[in-house]
XYZ file of C-alpha atoms in Angstrom:
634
model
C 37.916 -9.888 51.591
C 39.212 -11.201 48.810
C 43.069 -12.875 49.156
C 45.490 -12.298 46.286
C 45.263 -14.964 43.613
C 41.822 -16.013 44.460
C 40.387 -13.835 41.707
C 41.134 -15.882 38.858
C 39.071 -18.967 40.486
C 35.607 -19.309 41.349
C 34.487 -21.526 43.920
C 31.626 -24.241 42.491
C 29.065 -26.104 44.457
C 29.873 -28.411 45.482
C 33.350 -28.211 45.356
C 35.836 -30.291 42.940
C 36.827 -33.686 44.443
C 39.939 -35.744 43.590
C 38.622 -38.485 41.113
C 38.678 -41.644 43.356
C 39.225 -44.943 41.923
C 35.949 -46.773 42.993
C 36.042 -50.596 43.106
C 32.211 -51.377 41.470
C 31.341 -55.256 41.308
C 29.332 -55.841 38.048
C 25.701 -56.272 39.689
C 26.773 -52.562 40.644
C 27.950 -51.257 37.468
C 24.256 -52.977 36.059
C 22.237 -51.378 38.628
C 23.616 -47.648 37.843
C 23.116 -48.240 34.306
C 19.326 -49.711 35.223
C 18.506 -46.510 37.451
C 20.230 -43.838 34.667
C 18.014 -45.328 31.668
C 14.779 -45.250 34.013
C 15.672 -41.816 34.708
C 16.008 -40.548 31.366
C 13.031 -42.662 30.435
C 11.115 -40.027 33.750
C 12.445 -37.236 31.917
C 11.092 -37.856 28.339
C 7.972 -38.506 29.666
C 7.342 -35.146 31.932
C 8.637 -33.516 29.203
C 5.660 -34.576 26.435
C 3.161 -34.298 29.281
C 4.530 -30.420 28.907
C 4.741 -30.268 25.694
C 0.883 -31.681 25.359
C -1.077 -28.985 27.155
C -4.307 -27.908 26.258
C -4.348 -24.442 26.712
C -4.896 -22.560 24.246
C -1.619 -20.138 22.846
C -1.377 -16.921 22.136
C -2.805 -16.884 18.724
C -6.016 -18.442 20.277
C -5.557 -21.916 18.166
C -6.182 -25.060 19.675
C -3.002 -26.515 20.877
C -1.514 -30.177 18.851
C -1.864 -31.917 21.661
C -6.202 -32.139 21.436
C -5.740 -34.136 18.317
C -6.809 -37.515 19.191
C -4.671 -40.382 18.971
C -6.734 -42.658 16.447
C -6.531 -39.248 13.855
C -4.808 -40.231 10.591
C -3.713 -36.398 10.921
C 0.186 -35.704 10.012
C 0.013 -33.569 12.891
C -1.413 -35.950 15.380
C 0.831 -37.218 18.347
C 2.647 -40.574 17.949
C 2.862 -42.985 21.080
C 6.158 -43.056 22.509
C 8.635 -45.371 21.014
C 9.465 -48.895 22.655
C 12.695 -49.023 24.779
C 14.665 -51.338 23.947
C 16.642 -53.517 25.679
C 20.209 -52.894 26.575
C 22.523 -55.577 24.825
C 25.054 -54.892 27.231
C 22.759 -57.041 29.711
C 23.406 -60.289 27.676
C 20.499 -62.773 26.059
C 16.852 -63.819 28.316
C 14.415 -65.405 27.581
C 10.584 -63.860 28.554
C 8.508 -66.453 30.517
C 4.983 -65.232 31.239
C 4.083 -67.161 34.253
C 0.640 -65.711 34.821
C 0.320 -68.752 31.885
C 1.931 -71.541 33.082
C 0.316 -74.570 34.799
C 1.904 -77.159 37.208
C 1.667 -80.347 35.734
C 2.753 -82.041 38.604
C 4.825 -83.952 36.455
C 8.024 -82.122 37.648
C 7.511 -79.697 35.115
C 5.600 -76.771 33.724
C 3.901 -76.633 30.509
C 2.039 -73.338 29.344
C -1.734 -73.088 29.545
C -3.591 -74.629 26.431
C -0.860 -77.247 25.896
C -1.909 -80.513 27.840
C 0.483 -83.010 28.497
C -0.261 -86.128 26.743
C -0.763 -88.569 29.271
C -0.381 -91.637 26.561
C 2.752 -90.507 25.884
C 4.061 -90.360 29.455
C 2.453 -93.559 30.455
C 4.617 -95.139 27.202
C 7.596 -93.124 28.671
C 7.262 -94.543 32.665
C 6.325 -98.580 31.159
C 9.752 -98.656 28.927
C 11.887 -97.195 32.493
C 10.175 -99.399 34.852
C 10.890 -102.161 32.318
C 14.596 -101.400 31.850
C 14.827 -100.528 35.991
C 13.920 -104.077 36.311
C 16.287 -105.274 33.910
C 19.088 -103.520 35.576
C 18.830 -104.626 39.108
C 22.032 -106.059 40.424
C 21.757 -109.004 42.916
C 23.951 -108.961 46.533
C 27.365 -110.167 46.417
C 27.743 -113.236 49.207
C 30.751 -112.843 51.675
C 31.632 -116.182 50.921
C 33.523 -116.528 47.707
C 32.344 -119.880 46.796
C 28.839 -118.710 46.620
C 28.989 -115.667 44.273
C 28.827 -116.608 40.549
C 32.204 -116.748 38.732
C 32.806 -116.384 35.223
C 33.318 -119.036 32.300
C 36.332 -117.972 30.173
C 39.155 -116.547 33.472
C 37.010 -117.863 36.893
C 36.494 -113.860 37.692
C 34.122 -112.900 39.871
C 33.610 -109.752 38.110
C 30.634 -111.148 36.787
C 28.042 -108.867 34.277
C 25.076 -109.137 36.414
C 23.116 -108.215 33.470
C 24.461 -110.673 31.204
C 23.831 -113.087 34.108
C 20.103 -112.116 34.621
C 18.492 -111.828 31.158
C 20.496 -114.445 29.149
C 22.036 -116.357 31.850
C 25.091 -116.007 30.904
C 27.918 -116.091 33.479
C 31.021 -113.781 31.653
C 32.827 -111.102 33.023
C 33.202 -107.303 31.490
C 36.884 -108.169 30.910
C 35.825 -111.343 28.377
C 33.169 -109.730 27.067
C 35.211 -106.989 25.764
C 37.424 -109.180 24.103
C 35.733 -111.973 22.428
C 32.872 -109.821 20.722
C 32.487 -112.716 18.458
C 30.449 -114.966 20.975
C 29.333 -112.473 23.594
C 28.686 -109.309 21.233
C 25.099 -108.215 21.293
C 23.042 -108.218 18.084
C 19.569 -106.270 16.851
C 16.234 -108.379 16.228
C 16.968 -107.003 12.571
C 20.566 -108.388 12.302
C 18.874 -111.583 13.801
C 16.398 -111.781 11.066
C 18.697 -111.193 8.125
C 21.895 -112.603 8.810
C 20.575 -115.818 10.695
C 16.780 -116.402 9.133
C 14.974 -116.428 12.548
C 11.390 -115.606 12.250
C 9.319 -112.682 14.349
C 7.961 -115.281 16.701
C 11.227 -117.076 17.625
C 12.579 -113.686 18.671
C 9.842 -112.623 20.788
C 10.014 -116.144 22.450
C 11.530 -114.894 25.902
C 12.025 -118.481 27.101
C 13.420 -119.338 23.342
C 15.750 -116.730 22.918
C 16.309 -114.345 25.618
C 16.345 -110.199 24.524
C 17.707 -107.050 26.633
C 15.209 -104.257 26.145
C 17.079 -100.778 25.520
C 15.187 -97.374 24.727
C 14.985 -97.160 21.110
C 17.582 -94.398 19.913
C 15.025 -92.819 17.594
C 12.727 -92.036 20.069
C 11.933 -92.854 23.272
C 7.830 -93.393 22.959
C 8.769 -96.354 20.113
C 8.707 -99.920 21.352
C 12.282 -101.023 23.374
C 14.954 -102.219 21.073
C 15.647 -106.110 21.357
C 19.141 -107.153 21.474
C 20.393 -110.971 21.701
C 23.256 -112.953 22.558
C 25.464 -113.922 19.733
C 26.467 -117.265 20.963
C 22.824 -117.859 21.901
C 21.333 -116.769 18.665
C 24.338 -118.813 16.884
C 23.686 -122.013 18.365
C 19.422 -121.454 18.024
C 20.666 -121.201 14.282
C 22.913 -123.806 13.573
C 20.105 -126.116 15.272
C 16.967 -124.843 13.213
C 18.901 -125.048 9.804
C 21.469 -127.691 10.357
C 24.956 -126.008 10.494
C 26.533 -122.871 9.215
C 26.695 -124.248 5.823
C 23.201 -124.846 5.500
C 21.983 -121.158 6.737
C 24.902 -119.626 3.954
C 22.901 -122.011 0.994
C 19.225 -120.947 2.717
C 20.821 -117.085 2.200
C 22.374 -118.018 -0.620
C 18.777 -119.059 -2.358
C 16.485 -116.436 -0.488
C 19.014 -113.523 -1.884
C 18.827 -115.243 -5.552
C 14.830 -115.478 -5.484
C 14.445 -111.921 -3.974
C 16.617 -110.793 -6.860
C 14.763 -112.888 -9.221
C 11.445 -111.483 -7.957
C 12.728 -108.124 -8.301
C 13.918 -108.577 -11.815
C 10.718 -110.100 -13.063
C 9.148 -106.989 -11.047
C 11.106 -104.825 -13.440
C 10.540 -106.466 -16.409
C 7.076 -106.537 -15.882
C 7.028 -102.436 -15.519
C 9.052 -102.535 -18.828
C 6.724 -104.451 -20.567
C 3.915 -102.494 -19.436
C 5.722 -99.448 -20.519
C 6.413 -100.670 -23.922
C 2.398 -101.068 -24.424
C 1.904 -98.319 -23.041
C 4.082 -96.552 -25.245
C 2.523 -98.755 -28.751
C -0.908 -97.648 -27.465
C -0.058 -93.886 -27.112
C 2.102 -94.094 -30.299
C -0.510 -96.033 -32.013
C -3.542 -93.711 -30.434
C -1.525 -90.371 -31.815
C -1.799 -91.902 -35.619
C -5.059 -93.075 -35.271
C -6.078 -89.702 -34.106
C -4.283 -88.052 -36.849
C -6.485 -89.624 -39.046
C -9.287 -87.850 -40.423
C -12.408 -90.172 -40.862
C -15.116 -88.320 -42.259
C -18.958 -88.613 -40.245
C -21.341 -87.417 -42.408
C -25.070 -85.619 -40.928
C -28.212 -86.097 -42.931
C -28.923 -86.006 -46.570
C -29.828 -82.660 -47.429
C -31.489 -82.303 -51.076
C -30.792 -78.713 -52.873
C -32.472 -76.826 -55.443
C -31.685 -79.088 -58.396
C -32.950 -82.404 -56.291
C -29.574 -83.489 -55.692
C -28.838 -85.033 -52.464
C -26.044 -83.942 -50.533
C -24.082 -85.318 -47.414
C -21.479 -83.235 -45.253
C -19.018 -84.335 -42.868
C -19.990 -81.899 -40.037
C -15.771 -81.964 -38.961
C -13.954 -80.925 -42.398
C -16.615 -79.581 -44.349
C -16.352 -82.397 -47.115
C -19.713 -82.492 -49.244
C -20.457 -85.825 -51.123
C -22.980 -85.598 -54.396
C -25.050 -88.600 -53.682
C -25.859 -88.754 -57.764
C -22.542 -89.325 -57.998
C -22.384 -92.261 -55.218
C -25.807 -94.099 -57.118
C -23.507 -94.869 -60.479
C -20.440 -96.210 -58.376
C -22.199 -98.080 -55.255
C -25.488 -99.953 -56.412
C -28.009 -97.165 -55.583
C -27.834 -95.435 -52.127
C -31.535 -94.540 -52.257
C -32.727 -97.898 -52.589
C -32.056 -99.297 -49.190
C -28.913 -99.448 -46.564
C -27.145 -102.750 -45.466
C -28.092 -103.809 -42.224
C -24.197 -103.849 -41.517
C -23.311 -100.477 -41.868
C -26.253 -99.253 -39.892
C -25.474 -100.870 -36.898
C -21.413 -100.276 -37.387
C -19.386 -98.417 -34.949
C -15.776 -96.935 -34.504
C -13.576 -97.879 -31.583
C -12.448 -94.533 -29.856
C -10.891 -96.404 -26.799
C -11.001 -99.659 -25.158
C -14.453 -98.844 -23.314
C -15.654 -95.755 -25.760
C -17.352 -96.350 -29.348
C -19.017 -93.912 -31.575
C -21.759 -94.303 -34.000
C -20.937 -93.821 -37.839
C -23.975 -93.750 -39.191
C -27.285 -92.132 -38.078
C -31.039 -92.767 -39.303
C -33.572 -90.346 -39.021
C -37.336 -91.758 -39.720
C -39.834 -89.115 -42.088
C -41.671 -86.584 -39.020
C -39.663 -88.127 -36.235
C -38.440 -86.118 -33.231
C -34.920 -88.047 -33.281
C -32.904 -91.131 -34.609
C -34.429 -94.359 -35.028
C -34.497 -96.070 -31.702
C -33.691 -99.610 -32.628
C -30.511 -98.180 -34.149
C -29.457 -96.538 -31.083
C -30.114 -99.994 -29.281
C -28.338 -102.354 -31.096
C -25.287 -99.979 -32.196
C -25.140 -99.705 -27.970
C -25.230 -103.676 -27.752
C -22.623 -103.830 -30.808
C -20.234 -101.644 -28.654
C -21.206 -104.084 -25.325
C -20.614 -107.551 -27.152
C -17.125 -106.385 -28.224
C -16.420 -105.659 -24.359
C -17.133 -109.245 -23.463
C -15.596 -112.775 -23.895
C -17.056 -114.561 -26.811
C -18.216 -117.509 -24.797
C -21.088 -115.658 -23.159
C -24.260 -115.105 -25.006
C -26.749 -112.193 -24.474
C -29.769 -113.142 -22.628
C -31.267 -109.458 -21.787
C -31.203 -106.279 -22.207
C -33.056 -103.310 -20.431
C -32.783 -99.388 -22.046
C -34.398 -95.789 -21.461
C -34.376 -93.103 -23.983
C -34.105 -90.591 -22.198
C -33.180 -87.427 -25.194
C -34.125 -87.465 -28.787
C -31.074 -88.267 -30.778
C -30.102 -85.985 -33.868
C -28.868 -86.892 -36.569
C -25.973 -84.661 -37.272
C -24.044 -85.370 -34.152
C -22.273 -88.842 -33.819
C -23.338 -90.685 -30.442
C -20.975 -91.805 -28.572
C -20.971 -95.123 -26.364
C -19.243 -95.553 -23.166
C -19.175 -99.037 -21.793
C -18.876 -99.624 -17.963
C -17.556 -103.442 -17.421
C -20.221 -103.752 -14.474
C -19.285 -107.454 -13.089
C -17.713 -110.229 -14.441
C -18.898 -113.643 -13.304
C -18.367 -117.376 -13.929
C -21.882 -117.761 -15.192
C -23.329 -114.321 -16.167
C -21.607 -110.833 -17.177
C -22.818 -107.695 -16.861
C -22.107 -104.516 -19.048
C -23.533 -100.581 -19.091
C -23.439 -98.532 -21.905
C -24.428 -94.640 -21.830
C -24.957 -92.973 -24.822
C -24.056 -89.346 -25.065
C -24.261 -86.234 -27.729
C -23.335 -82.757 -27.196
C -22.308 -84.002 -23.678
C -25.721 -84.926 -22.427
C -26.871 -88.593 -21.824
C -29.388 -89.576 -24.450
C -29.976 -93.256 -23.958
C -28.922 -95.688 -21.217
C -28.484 -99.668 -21.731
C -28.123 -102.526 -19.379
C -27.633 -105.807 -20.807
C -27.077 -109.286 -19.207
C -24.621 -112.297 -20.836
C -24.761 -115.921 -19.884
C -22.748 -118.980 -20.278
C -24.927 -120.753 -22.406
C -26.549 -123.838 -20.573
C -27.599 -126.052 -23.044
C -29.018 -129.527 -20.977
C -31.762 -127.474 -18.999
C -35.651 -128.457 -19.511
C -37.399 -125.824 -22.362
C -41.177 -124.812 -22.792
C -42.619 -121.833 -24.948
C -45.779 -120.304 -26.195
C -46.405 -121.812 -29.630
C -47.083 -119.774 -32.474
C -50.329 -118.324 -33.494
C -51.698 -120.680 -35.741
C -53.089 -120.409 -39.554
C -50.542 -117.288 -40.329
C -50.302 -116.994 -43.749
C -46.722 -117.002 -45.438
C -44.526 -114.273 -45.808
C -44.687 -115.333 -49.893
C -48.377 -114.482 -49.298
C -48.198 -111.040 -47.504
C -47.826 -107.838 -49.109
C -45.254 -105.646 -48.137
C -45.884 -102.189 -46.356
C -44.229 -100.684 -49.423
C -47.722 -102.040 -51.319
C -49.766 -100.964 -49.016
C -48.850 -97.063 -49.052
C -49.079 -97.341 -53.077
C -52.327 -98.003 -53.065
C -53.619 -95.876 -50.414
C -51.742 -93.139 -52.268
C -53.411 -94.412 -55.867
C -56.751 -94.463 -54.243
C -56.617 -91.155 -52.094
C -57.267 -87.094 -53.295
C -55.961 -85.828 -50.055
C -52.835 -83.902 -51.149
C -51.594 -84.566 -47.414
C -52.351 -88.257 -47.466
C -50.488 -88.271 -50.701
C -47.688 -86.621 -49.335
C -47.412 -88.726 -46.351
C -47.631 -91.951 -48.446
C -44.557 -90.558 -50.208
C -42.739 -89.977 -47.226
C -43.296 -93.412 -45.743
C -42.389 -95.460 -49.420
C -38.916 -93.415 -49.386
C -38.193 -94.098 -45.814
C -39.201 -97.930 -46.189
C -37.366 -98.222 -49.849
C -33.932 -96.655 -47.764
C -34.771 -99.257 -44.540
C -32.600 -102.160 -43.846
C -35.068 -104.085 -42.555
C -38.401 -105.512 -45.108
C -41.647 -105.525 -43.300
C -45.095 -107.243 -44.798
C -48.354 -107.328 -42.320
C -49.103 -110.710 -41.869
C -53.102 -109.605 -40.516
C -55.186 -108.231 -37.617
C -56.848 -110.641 -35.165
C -58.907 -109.783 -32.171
C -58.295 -111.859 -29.323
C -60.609 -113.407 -27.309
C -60.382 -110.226 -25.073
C -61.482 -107.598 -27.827
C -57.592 -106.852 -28.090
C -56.356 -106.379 -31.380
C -53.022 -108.599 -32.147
C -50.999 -107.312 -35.097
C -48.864 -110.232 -37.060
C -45.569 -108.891 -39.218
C -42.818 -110.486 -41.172
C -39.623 -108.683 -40.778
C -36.339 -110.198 -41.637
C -32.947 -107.686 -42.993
C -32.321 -106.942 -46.421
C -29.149 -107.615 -48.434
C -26.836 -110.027 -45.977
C -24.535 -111.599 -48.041
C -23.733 -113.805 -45.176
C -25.147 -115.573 -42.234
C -23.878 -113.548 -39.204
C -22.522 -114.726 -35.669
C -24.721 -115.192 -33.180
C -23.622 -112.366 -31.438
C -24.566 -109.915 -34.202
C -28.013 -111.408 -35.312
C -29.173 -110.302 -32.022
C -28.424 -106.577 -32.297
C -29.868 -107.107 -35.778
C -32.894 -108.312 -34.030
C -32.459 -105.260 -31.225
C -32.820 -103.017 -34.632
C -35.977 -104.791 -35.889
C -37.913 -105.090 -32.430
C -38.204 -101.088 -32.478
C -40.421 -101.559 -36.017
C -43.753 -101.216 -35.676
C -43.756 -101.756 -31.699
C -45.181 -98.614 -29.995
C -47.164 -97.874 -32.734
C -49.296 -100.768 -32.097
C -50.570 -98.791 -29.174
C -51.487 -96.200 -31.512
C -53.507 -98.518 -33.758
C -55.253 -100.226 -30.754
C -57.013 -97.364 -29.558
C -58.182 -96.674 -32.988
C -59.308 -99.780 -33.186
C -61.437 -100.132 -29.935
C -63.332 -96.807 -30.382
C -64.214 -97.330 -33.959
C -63.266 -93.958 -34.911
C -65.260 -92.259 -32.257
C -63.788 -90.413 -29.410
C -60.046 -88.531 -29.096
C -58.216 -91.323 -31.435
C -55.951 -88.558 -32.709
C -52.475 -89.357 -31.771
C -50.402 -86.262 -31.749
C -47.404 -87.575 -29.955
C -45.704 -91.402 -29.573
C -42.448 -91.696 -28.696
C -40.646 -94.610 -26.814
C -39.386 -94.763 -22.977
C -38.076 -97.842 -22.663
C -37.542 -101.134 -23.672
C -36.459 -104.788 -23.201
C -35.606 -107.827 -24.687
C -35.161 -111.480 -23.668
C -33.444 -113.809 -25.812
C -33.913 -117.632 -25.356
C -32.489 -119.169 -28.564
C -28.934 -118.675 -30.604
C -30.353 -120.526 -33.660
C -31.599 -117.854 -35.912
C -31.237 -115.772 -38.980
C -32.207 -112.148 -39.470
C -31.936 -112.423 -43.326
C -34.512 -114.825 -43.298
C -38.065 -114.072 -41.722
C -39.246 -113.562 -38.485
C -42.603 -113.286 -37.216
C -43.267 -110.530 -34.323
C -46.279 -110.916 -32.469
C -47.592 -107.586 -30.984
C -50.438 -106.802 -28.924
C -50.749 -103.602 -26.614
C -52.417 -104.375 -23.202
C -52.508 -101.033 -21.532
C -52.886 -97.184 -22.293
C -53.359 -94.845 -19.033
C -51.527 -91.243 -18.267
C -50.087 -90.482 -22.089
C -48.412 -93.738 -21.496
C -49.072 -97.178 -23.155
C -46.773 -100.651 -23.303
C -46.914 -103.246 -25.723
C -45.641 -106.912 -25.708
C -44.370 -108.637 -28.735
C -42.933 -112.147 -29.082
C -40.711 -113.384 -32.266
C -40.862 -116.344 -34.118
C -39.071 -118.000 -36.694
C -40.707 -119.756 -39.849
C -40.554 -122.792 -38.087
C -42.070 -121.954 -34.711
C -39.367 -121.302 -32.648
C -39.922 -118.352 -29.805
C -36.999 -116.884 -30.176
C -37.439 -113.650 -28.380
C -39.638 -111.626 -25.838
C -39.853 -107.901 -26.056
C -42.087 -105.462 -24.041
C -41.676 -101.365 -24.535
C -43.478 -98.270 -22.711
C -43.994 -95.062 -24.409
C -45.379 -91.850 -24.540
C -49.190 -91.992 -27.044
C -51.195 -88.820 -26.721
C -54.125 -87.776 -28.248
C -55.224 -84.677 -28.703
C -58.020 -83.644 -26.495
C -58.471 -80.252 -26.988
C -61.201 -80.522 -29.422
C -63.020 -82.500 -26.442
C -61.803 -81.409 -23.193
C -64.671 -83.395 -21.274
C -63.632 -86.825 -22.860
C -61.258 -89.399 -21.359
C -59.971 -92.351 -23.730
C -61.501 -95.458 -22.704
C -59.698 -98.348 -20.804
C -58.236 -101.013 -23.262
């Protein structure tokens, strides 16, 4: 039964208490807080395990929860978020010692990252060396045998003072008179008092305390020394203090005056620098015009273009003002060539022989030996030079010659020179200098004998006159012109000094050859490129004429290809003139393979061998006509 007043309560279970004040330590209070997160964290998850049945509802759909995880579905379910740490519970750091390895070291170091056992065998040498250092000996009971010190008679020796520099002071003393028992650095040694590396590491010269070097520990041990000790070491080596401040005194006025010179030198340097690039920049602003080939139009008038600016020279015009272009070129300007850099030339002018697959190869030669001489010292003289053509030249497109300074000796030099156009390599040249050695023994070949006079030897130019007077064949006649334009516009004058068969059966062919139009006698130097230009006359087609010769106009003798693939040149005399005349001597001792090589030897009027010159090239015939005949052996 009810009791009055008790209707307007109702009794709860379980009943109300009186809020007690409850006295929690903090590990408490941390471990409720703990147990209510992992609770709620219980809850969340039973309730998506109900939420994700897989029955189906009442519509008979599939429920969301069958959508797999991986689905990029909007609707499938999303992994539950991360808890994340209360930051109530202060900072920790996560140590995953599943990974960690003892490294019995007195340490632990995670798996994959060895300790370096160089570096700890470094680190235990410098602390047993210090240990020993800092060792202090027994004190005797007796006072008169312990060790007293210099400057007050205290006992209160430094034992370390005492055992590396033998030095009896106390702490006291040493404290205050810093100016004789202050300890200095093997660097303040070196600088302020001039001792060398190997004093300081004398121990039984100048005694050191090791310390661990304050930049790191696995460096070598820091040296310090005694002032009074290093002070009196000094005064002895350089006399007195006086003499040490003038030996500073001078060693701090010649590293200064090293150091200015230094900078004066990098001025200087930067000044040429500065002329070259200033200098380079005009010279490049420049226009120079590099003309291509003569091209005749309609009206017969010869034409030259520079192949850079388009600028067209009427070569009618250039006959009335510069003594007739057609009639021959100097020897000068055909072997001329423009400095680019100091190691790169380029070619200025360009010759291009009637039915020829390229530019003239003794042009290409000695315009690459110009460009080597002017990379050497004057007082060597060319001895040899070795080349490969290796890409026909054209005509329209300067070459360009890069020297490499190869070696430079006492006695010979040594110089490269690639040619290039259109950025291929056309032509490579290796070429020898010598100190000339004028007391050594001499022998040479002598000269055939009986050759006639050049005075009595017609020129080439006469021979193609007649053979065009005396000839119907409109081809014939049209190659004879070719050949008397391209010989009246040569530099060079060539007369055949005869035929003779040797005692062999080998045909030798005997020319004159000597430059037209030099005003002067040339260096040294540049009658040899001259002569580089004239040994490429007539040379390879010797082979040509050879096998003519030996099958008597029977057989394949039809040479449909002949083209150079190398040559070489010795010279063995400085005393000679290419305006005069020189006698080459060719004979061609081998054909084999669409290859042959010929040998010729010059000589001047008087007899003198002056140079040796051998070339390989390509001669074919062509043997389609008779596919079952081979050329005979020479």
């Amino acid at each position: 039964m009810d009791t009055p007043g008790a209707s307007s309560s109702r009794f709860t279970t379980p009943p109300p208490r009186e809020p007690q004040n409850l006295d929690l330590t903090p590990e408490q209070v941390k471990r409720i807080e703990l147990n209510r997160l992992k609770a709620k964290a219980r809850q969340r998850e039973r309730e998506e395990q109900s939420s994700s049945s897989s029955s189906v509802n009442v519509n008979g759909k599939r429920p969301l929860g069958v959508v797999p995880a991986t689905s990029t579905s909007p609707t499938a379910p999303k992994p539950p978020p991360k808890l994340k740490r209360d930051s109530r519970l202060g900072k920790y750091f996560e140590y995953d010692l599943s990974k960690m390895v003892n490294s019995k070291g007195g340490f632990l170091v995670e798996d994959g990252k060895e300790v370096d056992e160089e570096v700890r065998a470094k680190e235990k040498e410098r602390e047993r060396q210090r240990a020993m250092q800092n060792l202090e000996p027994p004190i005797m009971l007796d006072p008169k045998l312990n060790p007293r010190c210099n400057e007050c008679n205290s006992m209160d020796i430094d034992q370390t003072y005492k055992k590396v520099f033998g030095c009896l002071v106390c702490n006291r003393c040493k404290n205050e008179k810093p100016e004789k028992y202050s300890l200095l650095t093997k660097t303040e040694c070196k600088e302020d008092y001039l001792l060398t590396d190997a004093e300081l590491r004398d121990q039984e010269l100048m005694p050191h305390l090791l310390k661990a070097n304050p930049h790191k520990s696995t460096f070598a041990n820091m040296m310090l020394f005694l002032r009074c000790q290093v002070e009196d070491f000094a005064w002895k080596k350089w006399g007195s203090p006086e003499a040490l401040d003038a030996e500073w005194q001078r060693r701090v006025e010649e590293k200064k005056k090293k150091k200015n010179k230094k900078f004066e030198e990098s001025l200087k340097e930067l000044r040429r620098r500065t002329r070259e690039t200033v200098w380079q920049k005009r010279k490049d602003q420049e226009h120079k015009h590099v003309f291509g080939v003569v091209e005749k139009g309609a009206d017969g008038v010869g034409k030259q273009v520079c192949h850079e600016c388009g600028f067209t020279i009427d070569l009618q015009l250039a006959m009335t003002e510069a003594d007739s272009i057609w009639s021959h070129e100097q020897i000068s300007s055909a072997l001329e060539v423009e400095q680019l850099d100091v190691n790169l030339y380029r070619s200025k002018t360009l010759y291009l022989p009637p039915r020829a697959r390229g530019v003239f190869g003794g042009q290409v030669i000695s315009q690459a030996l110009v460009a080597a001489n002017n990379c050497v010292d004057p007082a060597f003289s060319l001895h040899s030079l070795h080349c490969y053509f290796l890409l026909s030249a054209s005509a329209a497109v300067p070459i360009l010659y890069n020297v490499d300074r190869v070696r430079d000796g006492r006695s010979y030099v040594t110089r490269s020179v690639r040619a290039v156009q259109r950025g291929r390599t056309i032509f490579l040249l290796l070429c020898s200098f010598q100190r000339p050695e004028p007391r050594q023994p001499t022998f040479q070949l002598p000269m055939p004998p009986n050759v006639p006079s050049p005075d009595a030897c017609e020129g080439i130019e006469l021979i193609y006159e007649r053979l065009f007077k005396e000839t119907n064949d409109a081809k014939v006649k049209e190659f004879c012109l070719t050949v008397l334009e391209e010989r009246r516009r040569s530099p060079i004058e060539v007369k055949l000094a005869g035929v003779r068969e040797s005692q062999d059966g080998v045909p030798q062919f005997l020319y004159w050859h000597k430059a037209r139009n030099t005003p002067v006698r040339y260096d040294a130097a540049f009658q040899k490129c001259i002569l580089s230009y004239i040994s490429d006359s007539q040379f390879i087609s010797a082979a040509r004429r050879t096998l003519t010769h030996l099958n008597q106009g029977k057989g394949p003798t039809k040479v449909v290809m002949q083209t150079s693939l190398d040559h070489n040149i010795s010279f063995y005399s400085d005393d000679f003139d290419c305006g005069d005349w020189l006698l080459y001597v060719i004979i061609s001792e081998r054909a084999a393979s669409g290859r042959a090589s010929v040998h010729g030897r010059m000589y001047t009027p008087t007899g003198t061998l002056v140079a040796i010159c051998n070339q390989e090239g390509v001669v074919r015939v062509d043997d389609r006509a008779t596919p079952g005949t081979v050329a005979p052996k020479l």
